[in-house]
Coordinates of C-alpha atoms and ligand atoms in Angstrom, one line a residue:
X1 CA -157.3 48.4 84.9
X2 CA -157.1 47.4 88.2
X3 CA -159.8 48.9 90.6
X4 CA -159.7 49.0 94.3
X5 CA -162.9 48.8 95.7
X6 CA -164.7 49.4 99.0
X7 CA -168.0 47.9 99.2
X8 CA -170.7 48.3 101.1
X9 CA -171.7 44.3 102.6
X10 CA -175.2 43.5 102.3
X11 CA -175.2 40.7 103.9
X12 CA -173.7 37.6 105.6
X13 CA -175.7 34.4 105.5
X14 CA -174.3 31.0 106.9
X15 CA -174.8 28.2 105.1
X16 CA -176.0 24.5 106.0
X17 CA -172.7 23.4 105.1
X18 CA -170.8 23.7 108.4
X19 CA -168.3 26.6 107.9
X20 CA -169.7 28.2 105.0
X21 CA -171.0 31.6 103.5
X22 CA -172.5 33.7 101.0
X23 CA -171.6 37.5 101.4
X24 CA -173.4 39.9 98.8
X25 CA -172.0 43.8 98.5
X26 CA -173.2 46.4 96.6
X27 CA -170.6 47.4 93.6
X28 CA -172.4 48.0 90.7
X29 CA -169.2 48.3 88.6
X30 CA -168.1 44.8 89.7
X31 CA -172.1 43.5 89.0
X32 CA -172.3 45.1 85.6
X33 CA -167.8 43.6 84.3
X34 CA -167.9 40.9 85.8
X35 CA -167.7 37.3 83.8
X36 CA -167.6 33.8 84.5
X37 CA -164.3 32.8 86.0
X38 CA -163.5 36.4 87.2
X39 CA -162.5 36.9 91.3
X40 CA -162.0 39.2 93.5
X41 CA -159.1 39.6 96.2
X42 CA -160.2 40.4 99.6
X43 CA -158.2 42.0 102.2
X44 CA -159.8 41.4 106.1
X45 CA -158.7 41.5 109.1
X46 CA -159.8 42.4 112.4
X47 CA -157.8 44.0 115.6
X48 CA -157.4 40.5 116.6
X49 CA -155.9 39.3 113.9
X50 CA -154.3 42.2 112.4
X51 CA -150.8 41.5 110.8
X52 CA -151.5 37.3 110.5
X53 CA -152.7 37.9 106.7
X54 CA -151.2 40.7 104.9
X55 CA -151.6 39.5 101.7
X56 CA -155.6 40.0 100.3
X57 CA -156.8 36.4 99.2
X58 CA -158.7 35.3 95.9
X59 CA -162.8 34.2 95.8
X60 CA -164.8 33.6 92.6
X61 CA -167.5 35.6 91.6
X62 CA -170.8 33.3 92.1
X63 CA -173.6 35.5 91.8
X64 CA -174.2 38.8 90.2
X65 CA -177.1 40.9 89.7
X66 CA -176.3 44.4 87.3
X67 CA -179.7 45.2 88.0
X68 CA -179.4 45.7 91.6
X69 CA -175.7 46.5 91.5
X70 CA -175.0 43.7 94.0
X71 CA -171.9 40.7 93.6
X72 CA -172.1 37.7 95.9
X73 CA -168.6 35.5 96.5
X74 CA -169.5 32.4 98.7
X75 CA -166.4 31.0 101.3
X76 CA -165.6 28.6 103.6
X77 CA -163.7 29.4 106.5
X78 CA -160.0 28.5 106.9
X79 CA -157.9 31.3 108.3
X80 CA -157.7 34.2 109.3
X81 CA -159.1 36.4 105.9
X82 CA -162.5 34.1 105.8
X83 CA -162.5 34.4 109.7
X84 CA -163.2 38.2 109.5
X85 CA -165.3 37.7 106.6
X86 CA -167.8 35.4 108.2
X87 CA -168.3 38.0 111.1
X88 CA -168.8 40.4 108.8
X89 CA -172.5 42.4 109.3
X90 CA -174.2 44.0 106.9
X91 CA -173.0 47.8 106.2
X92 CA -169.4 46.8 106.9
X93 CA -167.0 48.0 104.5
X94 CA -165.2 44.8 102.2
X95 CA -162.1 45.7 100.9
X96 CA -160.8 44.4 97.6
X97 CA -159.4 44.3 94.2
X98 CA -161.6 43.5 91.0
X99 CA -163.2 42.0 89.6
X100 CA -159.3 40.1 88.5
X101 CA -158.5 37.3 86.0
X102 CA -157.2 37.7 82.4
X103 CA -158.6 34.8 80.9
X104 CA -162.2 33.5 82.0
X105 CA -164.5 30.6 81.0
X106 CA -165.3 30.9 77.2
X107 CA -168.6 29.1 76.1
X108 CA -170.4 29.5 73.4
X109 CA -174.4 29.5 74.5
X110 CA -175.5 29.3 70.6
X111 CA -173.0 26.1 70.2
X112 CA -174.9 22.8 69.7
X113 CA -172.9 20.9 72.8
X114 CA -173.5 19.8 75.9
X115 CA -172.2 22.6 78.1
X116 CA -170.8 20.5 81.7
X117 CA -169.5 21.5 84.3
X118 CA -167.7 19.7 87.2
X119 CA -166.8 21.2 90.0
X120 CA -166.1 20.6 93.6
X121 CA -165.9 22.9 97.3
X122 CA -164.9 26.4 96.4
X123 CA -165.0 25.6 92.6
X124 CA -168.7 25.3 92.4
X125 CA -169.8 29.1 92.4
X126 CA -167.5 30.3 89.7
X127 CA -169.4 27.2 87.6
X128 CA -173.1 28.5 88.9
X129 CA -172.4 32.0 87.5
X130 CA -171.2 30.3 84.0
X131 CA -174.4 28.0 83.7
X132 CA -176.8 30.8 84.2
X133 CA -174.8 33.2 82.3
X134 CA -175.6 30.3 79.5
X135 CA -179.2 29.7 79.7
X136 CA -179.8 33.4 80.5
X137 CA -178.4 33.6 76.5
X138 CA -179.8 30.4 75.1
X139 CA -182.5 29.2 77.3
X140 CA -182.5 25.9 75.7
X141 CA -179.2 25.3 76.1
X142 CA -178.4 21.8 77.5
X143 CA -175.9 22.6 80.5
X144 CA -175.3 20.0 83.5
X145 CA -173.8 20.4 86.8
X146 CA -171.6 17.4 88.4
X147 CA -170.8 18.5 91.9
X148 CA -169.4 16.5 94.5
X149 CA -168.3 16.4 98.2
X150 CA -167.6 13.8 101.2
X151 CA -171.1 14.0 101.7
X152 CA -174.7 15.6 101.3
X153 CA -174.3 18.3 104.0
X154 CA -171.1 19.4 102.2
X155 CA -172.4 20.2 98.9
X156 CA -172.4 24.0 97.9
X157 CA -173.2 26.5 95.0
X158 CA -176.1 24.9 93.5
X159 CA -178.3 27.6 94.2
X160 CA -180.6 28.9 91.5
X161 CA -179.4 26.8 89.0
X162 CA -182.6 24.1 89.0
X163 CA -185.1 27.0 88.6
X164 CA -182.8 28.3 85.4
X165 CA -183.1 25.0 84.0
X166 CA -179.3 23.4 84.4
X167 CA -179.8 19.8 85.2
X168 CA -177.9 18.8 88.7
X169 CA -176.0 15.6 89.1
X170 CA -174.3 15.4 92.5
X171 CA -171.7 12.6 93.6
X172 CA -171.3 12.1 97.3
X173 CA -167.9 10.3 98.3
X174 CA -170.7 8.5 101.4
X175 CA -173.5 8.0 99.1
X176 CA -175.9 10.3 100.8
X177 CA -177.0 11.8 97.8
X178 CA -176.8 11.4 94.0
X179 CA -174.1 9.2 92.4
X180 CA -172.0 7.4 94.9
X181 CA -168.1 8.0 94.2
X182 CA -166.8 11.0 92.5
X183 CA -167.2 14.0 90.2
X184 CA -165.4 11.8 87.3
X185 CA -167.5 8.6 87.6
X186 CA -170.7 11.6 87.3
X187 CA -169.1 12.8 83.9
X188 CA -168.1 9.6 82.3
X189 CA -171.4 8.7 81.4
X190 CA -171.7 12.1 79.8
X191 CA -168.8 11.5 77.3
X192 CA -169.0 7.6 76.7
X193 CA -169.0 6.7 73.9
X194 CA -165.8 8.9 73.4
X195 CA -166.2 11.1 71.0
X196 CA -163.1 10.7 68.5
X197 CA -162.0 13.4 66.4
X198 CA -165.3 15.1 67.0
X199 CA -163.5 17.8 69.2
X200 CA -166.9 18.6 70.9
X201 CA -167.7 20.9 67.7
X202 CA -171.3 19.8 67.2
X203 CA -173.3 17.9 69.4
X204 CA -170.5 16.8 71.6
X205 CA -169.6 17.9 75.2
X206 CA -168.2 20.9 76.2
X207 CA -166.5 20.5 80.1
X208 CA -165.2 23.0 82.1
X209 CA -163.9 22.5 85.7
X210 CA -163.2 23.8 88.8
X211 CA -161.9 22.3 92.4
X212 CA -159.2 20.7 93.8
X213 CA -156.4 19.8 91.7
X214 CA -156.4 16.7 92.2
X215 CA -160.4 16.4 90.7
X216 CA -159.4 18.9 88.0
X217 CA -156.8 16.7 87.1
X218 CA -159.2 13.7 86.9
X219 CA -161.5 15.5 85.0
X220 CA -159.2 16.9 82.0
X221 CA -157.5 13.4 81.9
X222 CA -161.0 12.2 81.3
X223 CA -161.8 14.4 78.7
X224 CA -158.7 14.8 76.8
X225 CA -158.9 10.9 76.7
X226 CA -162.6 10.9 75.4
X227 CA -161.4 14.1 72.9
X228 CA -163.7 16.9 74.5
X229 CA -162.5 19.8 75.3
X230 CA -162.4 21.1 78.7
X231 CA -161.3 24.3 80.7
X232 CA -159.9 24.5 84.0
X233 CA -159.8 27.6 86.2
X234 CA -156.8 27.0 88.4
X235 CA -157.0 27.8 91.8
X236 CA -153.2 28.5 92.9
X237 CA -152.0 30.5 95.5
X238 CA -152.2 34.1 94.4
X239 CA -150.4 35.9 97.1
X240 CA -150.9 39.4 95.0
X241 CA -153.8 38.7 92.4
X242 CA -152.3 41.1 89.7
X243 CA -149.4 39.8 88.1
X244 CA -146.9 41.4 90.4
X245 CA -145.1 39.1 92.4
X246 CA -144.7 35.9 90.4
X247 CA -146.3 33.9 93.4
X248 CA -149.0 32.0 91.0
X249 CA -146.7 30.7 88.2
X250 CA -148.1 27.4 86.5
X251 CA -145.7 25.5 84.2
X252 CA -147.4 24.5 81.1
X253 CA -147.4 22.0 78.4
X254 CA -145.3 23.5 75.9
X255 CA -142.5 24.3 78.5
X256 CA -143.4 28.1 79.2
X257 CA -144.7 29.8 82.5
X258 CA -147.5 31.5 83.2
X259 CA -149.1 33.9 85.9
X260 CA -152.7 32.2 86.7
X261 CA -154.4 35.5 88.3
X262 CA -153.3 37.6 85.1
X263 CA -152.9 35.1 82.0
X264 CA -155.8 33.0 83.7
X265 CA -157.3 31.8 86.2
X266 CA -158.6 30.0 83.3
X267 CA -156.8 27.7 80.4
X268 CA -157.5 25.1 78.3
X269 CA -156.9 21.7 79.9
X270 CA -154.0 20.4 77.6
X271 CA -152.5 23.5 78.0
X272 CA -151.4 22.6 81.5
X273 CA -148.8 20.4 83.0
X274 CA -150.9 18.1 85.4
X275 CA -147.4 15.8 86.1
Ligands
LIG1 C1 -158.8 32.0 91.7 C2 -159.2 31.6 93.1 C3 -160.5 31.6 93.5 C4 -160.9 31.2 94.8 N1 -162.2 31.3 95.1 C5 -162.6 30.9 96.3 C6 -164.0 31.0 96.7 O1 -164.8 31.3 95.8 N2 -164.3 30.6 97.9 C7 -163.4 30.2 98.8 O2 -163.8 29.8 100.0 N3 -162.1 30.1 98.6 C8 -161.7 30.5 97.3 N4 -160.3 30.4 97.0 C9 -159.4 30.0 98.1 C10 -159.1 31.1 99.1 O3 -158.5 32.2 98.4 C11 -158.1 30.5 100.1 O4 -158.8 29.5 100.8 C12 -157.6 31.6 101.1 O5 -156.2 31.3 101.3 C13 -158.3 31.7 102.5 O6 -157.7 32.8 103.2 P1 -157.5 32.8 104.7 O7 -156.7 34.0 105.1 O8 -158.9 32.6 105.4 O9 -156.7 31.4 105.1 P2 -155.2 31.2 104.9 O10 -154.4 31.8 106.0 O11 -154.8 31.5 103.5 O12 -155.2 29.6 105.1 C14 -155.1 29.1 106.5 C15 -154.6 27.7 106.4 O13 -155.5 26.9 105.7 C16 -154.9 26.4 104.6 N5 -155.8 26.5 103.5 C17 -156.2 27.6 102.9 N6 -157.1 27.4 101.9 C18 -157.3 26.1 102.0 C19 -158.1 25.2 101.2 N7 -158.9 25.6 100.3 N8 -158.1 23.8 101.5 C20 -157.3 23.4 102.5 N9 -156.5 24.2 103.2 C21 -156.5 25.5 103.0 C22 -153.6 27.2 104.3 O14 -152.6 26.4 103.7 C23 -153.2 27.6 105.7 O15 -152.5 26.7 106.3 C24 -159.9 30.8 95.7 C25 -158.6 30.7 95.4 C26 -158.2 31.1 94.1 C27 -156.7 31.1 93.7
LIG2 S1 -150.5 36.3 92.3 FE1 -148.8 37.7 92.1 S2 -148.2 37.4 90.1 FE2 -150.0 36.2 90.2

């Protein structure tokens, strides 16, 4: 069912990383369905720019707390949606649709793998909410994060994730911190030797991505070459975020289409055409 929402904001807070933001709201419905790989599509705008966005635009889930009944997305600012939403003050009203997605990250927390994710930007938070969600089921869960950016001051959505125990490799394009280079030469360590045949069913990794496409793409080349398996949550366009307007169709392997905000955002990586 899809559920329009209008949340109370609970607060704005800029980040370190020029441009970007965490906003929390209170929506205990969204706190208490929402899973790993889930978003939300915002509508925003302000008299000033009323009428340059029409369409509401997607943003991951990265924090939620059923307890308190609050959901936190975290943005950086491009156009005119994340414009209004980094003004945004607490008690302001956010306006959107979810929590959307058909399929979302599927992980085992019981399995004996190495649970990885790679991320990079925007990517990151859905990848936070999936690590904790693992540990917070199997605290001795082995789960990684490789996250990368051009540099240190750039790197976003870690937060939390030392104190819950996921172990935190970042890869910095400058060197300023972590691994020098990117997300993929973080991983490859991870899954050399490859692991033939093995299919990641017992004490193999486990990857599951989100980013650009061009780093997703890296990534699932890498795995599918090292036999691990590894999910991708796409990030197309979604110009309507429920399946209506065809807007977000991804060609896959076997030929078919599919609509990434209601038959994903999530898939198997060889279940994607990355030509
Ligand atoms: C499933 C999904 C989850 C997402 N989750 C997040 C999230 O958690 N946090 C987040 O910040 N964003 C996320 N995004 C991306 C976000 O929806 C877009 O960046 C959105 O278009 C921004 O809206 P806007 O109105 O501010 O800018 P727009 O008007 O849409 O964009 C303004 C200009 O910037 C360009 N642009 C937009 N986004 C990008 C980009 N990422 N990189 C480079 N150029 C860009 C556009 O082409 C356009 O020219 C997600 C997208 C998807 C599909
Ligand atoms: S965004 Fe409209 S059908 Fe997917």
């Amino acid at each position: 069912m899809i559920r329009k929402r209008t949340a109370t904001i609970v607060s704005v807070q800029a980040l370190a990383a020029p441009g970007h933001y965490v906003l929390t709201f209170d929506d205990p419905e969204t706190a208490r369905d929402a899973r790993p790989g889930h978003f939300i599509a915002v509508g925003a705008t302000t008299p000033a720019n009323a009428g340059s966005s029409i369409l509401r635009k997607p943003f991951s889930i990265y924090k939620v707390d059923p307890d308190a009944g609050l959901c936190t997305i975290l943005f950086s600012v491009y156009g005119p949606t994340t414009s209004t939403m980094a003004l945004y003050k607490p008690g302001d009203k956010l306006d959107f649709l979810g929590p959307l997605g058909g399929r979302v990250f599927d992980a085992d927390p019981q399995a004996a793998v190495h649970h990885v994710m790679v991320g990079g930007g925007y990517g990151v938070p859905p990848l936070n909410f999936l690590a904790k969600t693992i540990k917070a089921a199997n605290p001795s869960a082995k789960v990684t994060l490789i996250y990368g950016a051009r540099s240190a001051n750039l790197l976003v959505g870690d937060d939390g994730l030392r104190e819950a125990g996921v172990e935190i490799i970042a890869c910095t394009d400058d060197g300023s911190l972590g691994v020098k280079g990117r997300v993929t030469d973080g991983l490859a360590p991870l899954l050399a030797p490859p692991i033939l045949g093995a299919g990641g069913a017992s004490g193999g990794a486990c990857v599951y991505t989100c980013g650009p496409t061009p780093m997703m793409r890296a990534v699932a080349e890498l795995c599918m070459a090292h036999n691990t398996p590894c999910q991708v949550s796409m990030e197309t366009p979604m110009p309507c975020g429920i399946g209506i307007c065809v807007g977000c169709v991804l060609k896959k392997a076997d030929g078919t289409f599919s609509r990434t905000c209601t038959d994903g955002p999530v898939y198997p990586a060889t279940e994607v055409t990355w030509q």
